[in-house]
């Protein structure tokens, strides 16, 4: 069984290099997108930490937080990887998702669970703020990519005001679809990858000019299909904390989180300091 690790990273840094070094294996290939906003990059830094895997850098584009550009990057990664080889599993990782199991344990896990798709579908996001959740996809967010991103500025308030006006006059893009949500990150089979890629026009129609749709589009696409019967947990540990009223972000993991190594529910975790990465590296190999 061969695995494709699809990595979306904002830059090439030591954390990314450690992730790739840990996952390096004859059974693992890397497909990497480095955000165009990072400027010139030194691809050789990554190639120097790989001994067994093949590495493919996909064409770069600017990814904006909360915008459809992130979906485009995911689709580009999936298309590039599936064209090269029919992998048993495709794993979407960020540049902060460190493995908390050895490569052997990761490979054995997927061999034992062949055919399952590890993708979260839950009401977690909906329950956090139902009105803001509906606002993600029912109306058009025309300003998100060019003027907003993750920033809270005047354009964000204009954009949201526009969406409430759209709602008032009856615009609802989701009347004819079942919207589901969950974590963006996944480990999925080739069958599901091919299904996603064959519905790219559907994805664009329903989720272009939406808000944070990277946490919606696959879950909504497979709603009411046979793929729902193949789903299991997404194998990634993340502990969100509220830094402010509208800023929910992953906390940094420490040596106190070492129990993740033996917890069978998790193969990857987000995110680590340099010191905790070194600690986990040593304990994983013990």
PDB file of C-alpha atoms in Angstrom:
ATOM      1  CA  UNK A   1       0.000   0.000   0.000  1.00  0.00           C
ATOM      2  CA  UNK A   2       1.412   3.347  -1.048  1.00  0.00           C
ATOM      3  CA  UNK A   3       0.416   6.607   0.578  1.00  0.00           C
ATOM      4  CA  UNK A   4       0.318  10.148  -0.784  1.00  0.00           C
ATOM      5  CA  UNK A   5       0.911  12.881   1.780  1.00  0.00           C
ATOM      6  CA  UNK A   6      -0.554  16.142   0.527  1.00  0.00           C
ATOM      7  CA  UNK A   7       0.902  19.061   2.430  1.00  0.00           C
ATOM      8  CA  UNK A   8      -0.414  22.634   2.438  1.00  0.00           C
ATOM      9  CA  UNK A   9       2.196  24.880   4.067  1.00  0.00           C
ATOM     10  CA  UNK A  10       2.656  28.612   4.341  1.00  0.00           C
ATOM     11  CA  UNK A  11       6.435  28.353   4.167  1.00  0.00           C
ATOM     12  CA  UNK A  12       9.371  25.968   4.397  1.00  0.00           C
ATOM     13  CA  UNK A  13      10.454  25.967   8.022  1.00  0.00           C
ATOM     14  CA  UNK A  14      11.983  23.569  10.535  1.00  0.00           C
ATOM     15  CA  UNK A  15       8.611  22.157  11.562  1.00  0.00           C
ATOM     16  CA  UNK A  16       7.753  21.230   7.977  1.00  0.00           C
ATOM     17  CA  UNK A  17      11.182  19.650   7.506  1.00  0.00           C
ATOM     18  CA  UNK A  18      10.717  17.565  10.658  1.00  0.00           C
ATOM     19  CA  UNK A  19       7.288  16.350   9.496  1.00  0.00           C
ATOM     20  CA  UNK A  20       8.685  15.229   6.147  1.00  0.00           C
ATOM     21  CA  UNK A  21      11.737  13.639   7.735  1.00  0.00           C
ATOM     22  CA  UNK A  22       9.547  11.643  10.121  1.00  0.00           C
ATOM     23  CA  UNK A  23       7.229  10.406   7.356  1.00  0.00           C
ATOM     24  CA  UNK A  24      10.019   9.611   4.882  1.00  0.00           C
ATOM     25  CA  UNK A  25       9.492   6.030   3.645  1.00  0.00           C
ATOM     26  CA  UNK A  26       9.551   3.915   0.480  1.00  0.00           C
ATOM     27  CA  UNK A  27       5.782   3.606   0.864  1.00  0.00           C
ATOM     28  CA  UNK A  28       5.200   7.361   1.211  1.00  0.00           C
ATOM     29  CA  UNK A  29       5.284  10.102  -1.420  1.00  0.00           C
ATOM     30  CA  UNK A  30       4.936  13.836  -0.808  1.00  0.00           C
ATOM     31  CA  UNK A  31       2.976  16.378  -2.810  1.00  0.00           C
ATOM     32  CA  UNK A  32       3.691  19.817  -1.428  1.00  0.00           C
ATOM     33  CA  UNK A  33       2.126  23.222  -1.945  1.00  0.00           C
ATOM     34  CA  UNK A  34       3.984  26.213  -0.508  1.00  0.00           C
ATOM     35  CA  UNK A  35       1.874  29.356  -0.522  1.00  0.00           C
ATOM     36  CA  UNK A  36       2.916  31.829  -3.205  1.00  0.00           C
ATOM     37  CA  UNK A  37       2.932  34.578  -0.581  1.00  0.00           C
ATOM     38  CA  UNK A  38       6.074  32.967   0.865  1.00  0.00           C
ATOM     39  CA  UNK A  39       8.047  34.336  -2.084  1.00  0.00           C
ATOM     40  CA  UNK A  40      11.064  32.483  -3.402  1.00  0.00           C
ATOM     41  CA  UNK A  41      11.590  29.093  -1.760  1.00  0.00           C
ATOM     42  CA  UNK A  42      14.503  26.678  -1.569  1.00  0.00           C
ATOM     43  CA  UNK A  43      13.032  23.301  -2.564  1.00  0.00           C
ATOM     44  CA  UNK A  44      16.396  21.663  -1.931  1.00  0.00           C
ATOM     45  CA  UNK A  45      15.903  22.077   1.822  1.00  0.00           C
ATOM     46  CA  UNK A  46      13.104  19.524   1.642  1.00  0.00           C
ATOM     47  CA  UNK A  47      14.879  17.210  -0.771  1.00  0.00           C
ATOM     48  CA  UNK A  48      17.858  17.060   1.601  1.00  0.00           C
ATOM     49  CA  UNK A  49      15.782  15.543   4.445  1.00  0.00           C
ATOM     50  CA  UNK A  50      14.236  12.816   2.248  1.00  0.00           C
ATOM     51  CA  UNK A  51      16.010   9.514   1.687  1.00  0.00           C
ATOM     52  CA  UNK A  52      13.254   7.215   0.387  1.00  0.00           C
ATOM     53  CA  UNK A  53      10.125   9.148  -0.602  1.00  0.00           C
ATOM     54  CA  UNK A  54       9.547  10.971  -3.852  1.00  0.00           C
ATOM     55  CA  UNK A  55       8.714  14.672  -3.584  1.00  0.00           C
ATOM     56  CA  UNK A  56       6.547  16.653  -5.998  1.00  0.00           C
ATOM     57  CA  UNK A  57       6.090  20.421  -5.628  1.00  0.00           C
ATOM     58  CA  UNK A  58       2.820  21.460  -7.215  1.00  0.00           C
ATOM     59  CA  UNK A  59       2.236  24.775  -8.966  1.00  0.00           C
ATOM     60  CA  UNK A  60       1.941  27.472  -6.346  1.00  0.00           C
ATOM     61  CA  UNK A  61      -0.896  29.925  -5.831  1.00  0.00           C
ATOM     62  CA  UNK A  62      -1.938  32.368  -3.127  1.00  0.00           C
ATOM     63  CA  UNK A  63      -4.105  30.754  -0.495  1.00  0.00           C
ATOM     64  CA  UNK A  64      -6.318  33.085   1.514  1.00  0.00           C
ATOM     65  CA  UNK A  65      -7.691  32.025   4.889  1.00  0.00           C
ATOM     66  CA  UNK A  66     -11.428  31.344   4.669  1.00  0.00           C
ATOM     67  CA  UNK A  67     -11.567  31.640   0.883  1.00  0.00           C
ATOM     68  CA  UNK A  68     -12.222  29.251  -2.005  1.00  0.00           C
ATOM     69  CA  UNK A  69      -8.542  29.393  -2.971  1.00  0.00           C
ATOM     70  CA  UNK A  70      -7.858  26.800  -0.251  1.00  0.00           C
ATOM     71  CA  UNK A  71     -10.289  24.424  -1.938  1.00  0.00           C
ATOM     72  CA  UNK A  72      -8.525  24.996  -5.259  1.00  0.00           C
ATOM     73  CA  UNK A  73      -5.211  24.049  -3.649  1.00  0.00           C
ATOM     74  CA  UNK A  74      -6.698  20.871  -2.167  1.00  0.00           C
ATOM     75  CA  UNK A  75      -8.127  19.866  -5.553  1.00  0.00           C
ATOM     76  CA  UNK A  76      -4.811  20.615  -7.246  1.00  0.00           C
ATOM     77  CA  UNK A  77      -2.992  18.401  -4.739  1.00  0.00           C
ATOM     78  CA  UNK A  78      -5.482  15.561  -5.177  1.00  0.00           C
ATOM     79  CA  UNK A  79      -5.400  15.782  -8.960  1.00  0.00           C
ATOM     80  CA  UNK A  80      -1.608  15.828  -9.160  1.00  0.00           C
ATOM     81  CA  UNK A  81      -1.180  12.898  -6.777  1.00  0.00           C
ATOM     82  CA  UNK A  82      -3.894  10.698  -8.292  1.00  0.00           C
ATOM     83  CA  UNK A  83      -2.507  11.299 -11.777  1.00  0.00           C
ATOM     84  CA  UNK A  84       0.930  10.065 -10.735  1.00  0.00           C
ATOM     85  CA  UNK A  85      -0.208   6.880  -9.000  1.00  0.00           C
ATOM     86  CA  UNK A  86      -3.297   5.147  -7.616  1.00  0.00           C
ATOM     87  CA  UNK A  87      -2.498   5.463  -3.937  1.00  0.00           C
ATOM     88  CA  UNK A  88      -4.253   3.446  -1.263  1.00  0.00           C
ATOM     89  CA  UNK A  89      -4.660   6.591   0.844  1.00  0.00           C
ATOM     90  CA  UNK A  90      -4.319  10.328   0.393  1.00  0.00           C
ATOM     91  CA  UNK A  91      -3.546  12.264   3.587  1.00  0.00           C
ATOM     92  CA  UNK A  92      -4.073  16.031   3.709  1.00  0.00           C
ATOM     93  CA  UNK A  93      -1.761  17.664   6.243  1.00  0.00           C
ATOM     94  CA  UNK A  94      -0.863  21.202   7.146  1.00  0.00           C
ATOM     95  CA  UNK A  95       2.691  22.326   7.753  1.00  0.00           C
ATOM     96  CA  UNK A  96       2.010  21.839  11.484  1.00  0.00           C
ATOM     97  CA  UNK A  97       0.586  18.280  11.562  1.00  0.00           C
ATOM     98  CA  UNK A  98       3.281  16.156  13.160  1.00  0.00           C
ATOM     99  CA  UNK A  99       2.974  12.324  13.169  1.00  0.00           C
ATOM    100  CA  UNK A 100       2.645  10.826  16.647  1.00  0.00           C
ATOM    101  CA  UNK A 101       3.181   7.232  15.518  1.00  0.00           C
ATOM    102  CA  UNK A 102       6.016   5.499  13.678  1.00  0.00           C
ATOM    103  CA  UNK A 103       5.713   4.950   9.929  1.00  0.00           C
ATOM    104  CA  UNK A 104       5.268   1.224  10.556  1.00  0.00           C
ATOM    105  CA  UNK A 105       2.330   1.811  12.882  1.00  0.00           C
ATOM    106  CA  UNK A 106       0.779   4.276  10.430  1.00  0.00           C
ATOM    107  CA  UNK A 107       1.112   1.830   7.529  1.00  0.00           C
ATOM    108  CA  UNK A 108      -0.200  -1.088   9.600  1.00  0.00           C
ATOM    109  CA  UNK A 109      -3.210   0.927  10.719  1.00  0.00           C
ATOM    110  CA  UNK A 110      -4.344   1.687   7.181  1.00  0.00           C
ATOM    111  CA  UNK A 111      -3.658  -1.853   6.008  1.00  0.00           C
ATOM    112  CA  UNK A 112      -5.959  -3.087   8.765  1.00  0.00           C
ATOM    113  CA  UNK A 113      -8.642  -0.504   7.959  1.00  0.00           C
ATOM    114  CA  UNK A 114      -8.496  -0.628   4.164  1.00  0.00           C
ATOM    115  CA  UNK A 115     -11.547   0.923   2.533  1.00  0.00           C
ATOM    116  CA  UNK A 116     -12.444   3.256   5.401  1.00  0.00           C
ATOM    117  CA  UNK A 117     -12.324   7.022   4.939  1.00  0.00           C
ATOM    118  CA  UNK A 118     -11.059   9.056   7.854  1.00  0.00           C
ATOM    119  CA  UNK A 119     -12.924  12.340   7.548  1.00  0.00           C
ATOM    120  CA  UNK A 120     -14.855  14.209  10.219  1.00  0.00           C
ATOM    121  CA  UNK A 121     -18.548  14.893   9.676  1.00  0.00           C
ATOM    122  CA  UNK A 122     -20.093  16.514  12.734  1.00  0.00           C
ATOM    123  CA  UNK A 123     -22.202  19.377  14.076  1.00  0.00           C
ATOM    124  CA  UNK A 124     -19.220  20.838  15.930  1.00  0.00           C
ATOM    125  CA  UNK A 125     -18.928  23.941  13.735  1.00  0.00           C
ATOM    126  CA  UNK A 126     -22.678  24.448  13.525  1.00  0.00           C
ATOM    127  CA  UNK A 127     -23.069  24.321  17.291  1.00  0.00           C
ATOM    128  CA  UNK A 128     -20.372  26.947  17.887  1.00  0.00           C
ATOM    129  CA  UNK A 129     -22.416  29.673  16.207  1.00  0.00           C
ATOM    130  CA  UNK A 130     -25.456  28.557  14.137  1.00  0.00           C
ATOM    131  CA  UNK A 131     -26.060  31.932  12.472  1.00  0.00           C
ATOM    132  CA  UNK A 132     -22.402  32.448  11.507  1.00  0.00           C
ATOM    133  CA  UNK A 133     -22.335  28.842  10.259  1.00  0.00           C
ATOM    134  CA  UNK A 134     -25.239  29.460   7.856  1.00  0.00           C
ATOM    135  CA  UNK A 135     -23.603  32.681   6.751  1.00  0.00           C
ATOM    136  CA  UNK A 136     -20.623  30.669   5.500  1.00  0.00           C
ATOM    137  CA  UNK A 137     -22.427  29.127   2.538  1.00  0.00           C
ATOM    138  CA  UNK A 138     -25.926  30.506   1.994  1.00  0.00           C
ATOM    139  CA  UNK A 139     -24.861  33.878   0.562  1.00  0.00           C
ATOM    140  CA  UNK A 140     -22.038  35.236  -1.615  1.00  0.00           C
ATOM    141  CA  UNK A 141     -18.834  36.517   0.030  1.00  0.00           C
ATOM    142  CA  UNK A 142     -17.360  38.587  -2.776  1.00  0.00           C
ATOM    143  CA  UNK A 143     -14.763  40.419  -0.642  1.00  0.00           C
ATOM    144  CA  UNK A 144     -13.251  37.524   1.328  1.00  0.00           C
ATOM    145  CA  UNK A 145     -10.361  36.730  -1.025  1.00  0.00           C
ATOM    146  CA  UNK A 146      -9.182  40.149  -2.147  1.00  0.00           C
ATOM    147  CA  UNK A 147      -9.736  42.326   0.907  1.00  0.00           C
ATOM    148  CA  UNK A 148     -10.247  40.244   4.041  1.00  0.00           C
ATOM    149  CA  UNK A 149      -8.584  36.873   4.603  1.00  0.00           C
ATOM    150  CA  UNK A 150      -8.254  36.373   8.358  1.00  0.00           C
ATOM    151  CA  UNK A 151      -8.189  40.090   9.096  1.00  0.00           C
ATOM    152  CA  UNK A 152     -11.003  41.887  10.874  1.00  0.00           C
ATOM    153  CA  UNK A 153     -11.277  45.107   8.943  1.00  0.00           C
ATOM    154  CA  UNK A 154     -13.946  47.369   7.462  1.00  0.00           C
ATOM    155  CA  UNK A 155     -14.283  45.105   4.429  1.00  0.00           C
ATOM    156  CA  UNK A 156     -15.252  42.180   6.645  1.00  0.00           C
ATOM    157  CA  UNK A 157     -18.137  44.140   8.106  1.00  0.00           C
ATOM    158  CA  UNK A 158     -19.174  45.287   4.638  1.00  0.00           C
ATOM    159  CA  UNK A 159     -19.037  41.691   3.430  1.00  0.00           C
ATOM    160  CA  UNK A 160     -21.155  40.381   6.298  1.00  0.00           C
ATOM    161  CA  UNK A 161     -23.630  43.248   5.919  1.00  0.00           C
ATOM    162  CA  UNK A 162     -23.942  42.348   2.233  1.00  0.00           C
ATOM    163  CA  UNK A 163     -24.700  38.733   3.206  1.00  0.00           C
ATOM    164  CA  UNK A 164     -27.464  39.818   5.588  1.00  0.00           C
ATOM    165  CA  UNK A 165     -28.956  41.943   2.808  1.00  0.00           C
ATOM    166  CA  UNK A 166     -28.797  38.920   0.497  1.00  0.00           C
ATOM    167  CA  UNK A 167     -30.523  36.834   3.153  1.00  0.00           C
ATOM    168  CA  UNK A 168     -33.223  39.492   3.545  1.00  0.00           C
ATOM    169  CA  UNK A 169     -34.045  39.461  -0.177  1.00  0.00           C
ATOM    170  CA  UNK A 170     -34.166  35.665  -0.232  1.00  0.00           C
ATOM    171  CA  UNK A 171     -30.793  34.530  -1.595  1.00  0.00           C
ATOM    172  CA  UNK A 172     -29.942  31.054  -0.288  1.00  0.00           C
ATOM    173  CA  UNK A 173     -27.407  29.099  -2.346  1.00  0.00           C
ATOM    174  CA  UNK A 174     -27.907  25.918  -0.335  1.00  0.00           C
ATOM    175  CA  UNK A 175     -31.612  25.265  -0.836  1.00  0.00           C
ATOM    176  CA  UNK A 176     -31.022  22.186  -2.973  1.00  0.00           C
ATOM    177  CA  UNK A 177     -28.044  20.622  -1.173  1.00  0.00           C
ATOM    178  CA  UNK A 178     -27.402  18.985   2.187  1.00  0.00           C
ATOM    179  CA  UNK A 179     -24.634  20.921   3.901  1.00  0.00           C
ATOM    180  CA  UNK A 180     -22.352  18.970   6.208  1.00  0.00           C
ATOM    181  CA  UNK A 181     -19.160  20.091   7.907  1.00  0.00           C
ATOM    182  CA  UNK A 182     -16.094  18.955   9.806  1.00  0.00           C
ATOM    183  CA  UNK A 183     -12.331  19.204   9.868  1.00  0.00           C
ATOM    184  CA  UNK A 184     -10.579  20.114   6.622  1.00  0.00           C
ATOM    185  CA  UNK A 185      -7.867  17.477   7.126  1.00  0.00           C
ATOM    186  CA  UNK A 186      -8.392  13.872   6.063  1.00  0.00           C
ATOM    187  CA  UNK A 187      -7.049  10.445   5.102  1.00  0.00           C
ATOM    188  CA  UNK A 188      -9.175   9.124   2.244  1.00  0.00           C
ATOM    189  CA  UNK A 189      -9.195   6.343  -0.346  1.00  0.00           C
ATOM    190  CA  UNK A 190      -8.638   6.572  -4.077  1.00  0.00           C
ATOM    191  CA  UNK A 191     -12.339   5.851  -4.702  1.00  0.00           C
ATOM    192  CA  UNK A 192     -13.326   8.952  -2.757  1.00  0.00           C
ATOM    193  CA  UNK A 193     -10.591  11.041  -4.399  1.00  0.00           C
ATOM    194  CA  UNK A 194     -11.885  10.122  -7.858  1.00  0.00           C
ATOM    195  CA  UNK A 195     -15.436  10.989  -6.794  1.00  0.00           C
ATOM    196  CA  UNK A 196     -14.319  14.394  -5.538  1.00  0.00           C
ATOM    197  CA  UNK A 197     -12.370  15.198  -8.699  1.00  0.00           C
ATOM    198  CA  UNK A 198     -15.257  14.133 -10.932  1.00  0.00           C
ATOM    199  CA  UNK A 199     -17.501  16.687  -9.183  1.00  0.00           C
ATOM    200  CA  UNK A 200     -15.220  19.708  -9.358  1.00  0.00           C
ATOM    201  CA  UNK A 201     -17.778  21.780 -11.269  1.00  0.00           C
ATOM    202  CA  UNK A 202     -20.403  21.013  -8.600  1.00  0.00           C
ATOM    203  CA  UNK A 203     -17.972  22.079  -5.885  1.00  0.00           C
ATOM    204  CA  UNK A 204     -17.205  25.353  -7.674  1.00  0.00           C
ATOM    205  CA  UNK A 205     -20.874  26.110  -8.302  1.00  0.00           C
ATOM    206  CA  UNK A 206     -21.911  25.707  -4.679  1.00  0.00           C
ATOM    207  CA  UNK A 207     -18.831  26.881  -2.775  1.00  0.00           C
ATOM    208  CA  UNK A 208     -17.048  29.556  -4.772  1.00  0.00           C
ATOM    209  CA  UNK A 209     -17.458  32.915  -2.980  1.00  0.00           C
ATOM    210  CA  UNK A 210     -18.306  31.239   0.314  1.00  0.00           C
ATOM    211  CA  UNK A 211     -16.559  31.552   3.675  1.00  0.00           C
ATOM    212  CA  UNK A 212     -14.390  28.804   5.234  1.00  0.00           C
ATOM    213  CA  UNK A 213     -15.796  26.286   2.774  1.00  0.00           C
ATOM    214  CA  UNK A 214     -12.704  24.063   3.077  1.00  0.00           C
ATOM    215  CA  UNK A 215     -14.519  22.652   6.118  1.00  0.00           C
ATOM    216  CA  UNK A 216     -17.723  22.030   4.151  1.00  0.00           C
ATOM    217  CA  UNK A 217     -17.222  21.035   0.553  1.00  0.00           C
ATOM    218  CA  UNK A 218     -16.209  17.361   0.772  1.00  0.00           C
ATOM    219  CA  UNK A 219     -18.609  16.631   3.616  1.00  0.00           C
ATOM    220  CA  UNK A 220     -21.465  18.216   1.668  1.00  0.00           C
ATOM    221  CA  UNK A 221     -20.500  16.527  -1.594  1.00  0.00           C
ATOM    222  CA  UNK A 222     -20.721  13.033  -0.109  1.00  0.00           C
ATOM    223  CA  UNK A 223     -23.851  13.661   1.973  1.00  0.00           C
ATOM    224  CA  UNK A 224     -26.520  11.102   1.013  1.00  0.00           C
ATOM    225  CA  UNK A 225     -23.972   8.905  -0.821  1.00  0.00           C
ATOM    226  CA  UNK A 226     -22.532   5.486  -0.018  1.00  0.00           C
ATOM    227  CA  UNK A 227     -19.328   7.167   1.172  1.00  0.00           C
ATOM    228  CA  UNK A 228     -21.065   8.175   4.393  1.00  0.00           C
ATOM    229  CA  UNK A 229     -21.065   4.496   5.369  1.00  0.00           C
ATOM    230  CA  UNK A 230     -17.268   4.337   5.051  1.00  0.00           C
ATOM    231  CA  UNK A 231     -16.451   7.207   7.401  1.00  0.00           C
ATOM    232  CA  UNK A 232     -14.462   7.050  10.605  1.00  0.00           C
ATOM    233  CA  UNK A 233     -12.655   9.604  12.792  1.00  0.00           C
ATOM    234  CA  UNK A 234     -10.061  11.743  11.057  1.00  0.00           C
ATOM    235  CA  UNK A 235      -7.097  10.574  13.234  1.00  0.00           C
ATOM    236  CA  UNK A 236      -5.839  14.080  13.995  1.00  0.00           C
ATOM    237  CA  UNK A 237      -5.613  15.580  17.461  1.00  0.00           C
ATOM    238  CA  UNK A 238      -6.098  19.295  17.893  1.00  0.00           C
ATOM    239  CA  UNK A 239      -7.041  21.190  21.034  1.00  0.00           C
ATOM    240  CA  UNK A 240      -8.759  24.477  20.208  1.00  0.00           C
ATOM    241  CA  UNK A 241      -8.710  27.415  22.596  1.00  0.00           C
ATOM    242  CA  UNK A 242     -10.414  30.803  22.387  1.00  0.00           C
ATOM    243  CA  UNK A 243      -7.764  33.529  22.148  1.00  0.00           C
ATOM    244  CA  UNK A 244     -10.492  36.135  21.744  1.00  0.00           C
ATOM    245  CA  UNK A 245     -14.228  36.269  21.099  1.00  0.00           C
ATOM    246  CA  UNK A 246     -13.824  35.437  17.403  1.00  0.00           C
ATOM    247  CA  UNK A 247     -10.444  33.698  17.398  1.00  0.00           C
ATOM    248  CA  UNK A 248     -10.557  29.937  18.013  1.00  0.00           C
ATOM    249  CA  UNK A 249      -7.086  28.522  17.446  1.00  0.00           C
ATOM    250  CA  UNK A 250      -5.097  25.339  18.217  1.00  0.00           C
ATOM    251  CA  UNK A 251      -2.945  25.521  21.335  1.00  0.00           C
ATOM    252  CA  UNK A 252       0.687  24.425  21.254  1.00  0.00           C
ATOM    253  CA  UNK A 253       1.169  20.872  22.500  1.00  0.00           C
ATOM    254  CA  UNK A 254       3.759  20.168  25.175  1.00  0.00           C
ATOM    255  CA  UNK A 255       5.488  17.209  26.820  1.00  0.00           C
ATOM    256  CA  UNK A 256       2.373  16.863  28.988  1.00  0.00           C
ATOM    257  CA  UNK A 257       0.537  15.594  25.891  1.00  0.00           C
ATOM    258  CA  UNK A 258       2.792  12.557  25.516  1.00  0.00           C
ATOM    259  CA  UNK A 259      -0.189  10.187  25.969  1.00  0.00           C
ATOM    260  CA  UNK A 260      -1.072  10.953  22.319  1.00  0.00           C
ATOM    261  CA  UNK A 261       1.676   8.551  21.271  1.00  0.00           C
ATOM    262  CA  UNK A 262      -0.169   5.562  22.714  1.00  0.00           C
ATOM    263  CA  UNK A 263      -3.703   6.752  21.976  1.00  0.00           C
ATOM    264  CA  UNK A 264      -4.879   4.638  18.987  1.00  0.00           C
ATOM    265  CA  UNK A 265      -7.338   7.363  17.905  1.00  0.00           C
ATOM    266  CA  UNK A 266      -4.580   9.703  16.726  1.00  0.00           C
ATOM    267  CA  UNK A 267      -1.866   9.360  14.082  1.00  0.00           C
ATOM    268  CA  UNK A 268      -1.166  13.106  13.734  1.00  0.00           C
ATOM    269  CA  UNK A 269      -1.394  16.108  16.027  1.00  0.00           C
ATOM    270  CA  UNK A 270      -1.317  19.901  15.640  1.00  0.00           C
ATOM    271  CA  UNK A 271       0.761  21.939  16.677  1.00  0.00           C
ATOM    272  CA  UNK A 272       4.157  21.755  18.399  1.00  0.00           C
ATOM    273  CA  UNK A 273       6.911  23.983  19.657  1.00  0.00           C
ATOM    274  CA  UNK A 274      10.486  23.159  18.632  1.00  0.00           C
ATOM    275  CA  UNK A 275      11.166  21.650  22.070  1.00  0.00           C
ATOM    276  CA  UNK A 276       8.045  19.481  22.087  1.00  0.00           C
ATOM    277  CA  UNK A 277       8.811  18.216  18.561  1.00  0.00           C
ATOM    278  CA  UNK A 278      12.215  16.957  19.745  1.00  0.00           C
ATOM    279  CA  UNK A 279      10.621  15.324  22.771  1.00  0.00           C
ATOM    280  CA  UNK A 280       7.948  13.566  20.702  1.00  0.00           C
ATOM    281  CA  UNK A 281      10.494  12.386  18.136  1.00  0.00           C
ATOM    282  CA  UNK A 282      12.448  10.588  20.831  1.00  0.00           C
ATOM    283  CA  UNK A 283       9.409   9.051  22.502  1.00  0.00           C
ATOM    284  CA  UNK A 284       7.809   7.876  19.262  1.00  0.00           C
ATOM    285  CA  UNK A 285      10.877   5.828  18.427  1.00  0.00           C
ATOM    286  CA  UNK A 286      11.114   4.205  21.882  1.00  0.00           C
TER     287      UNK A 286
END
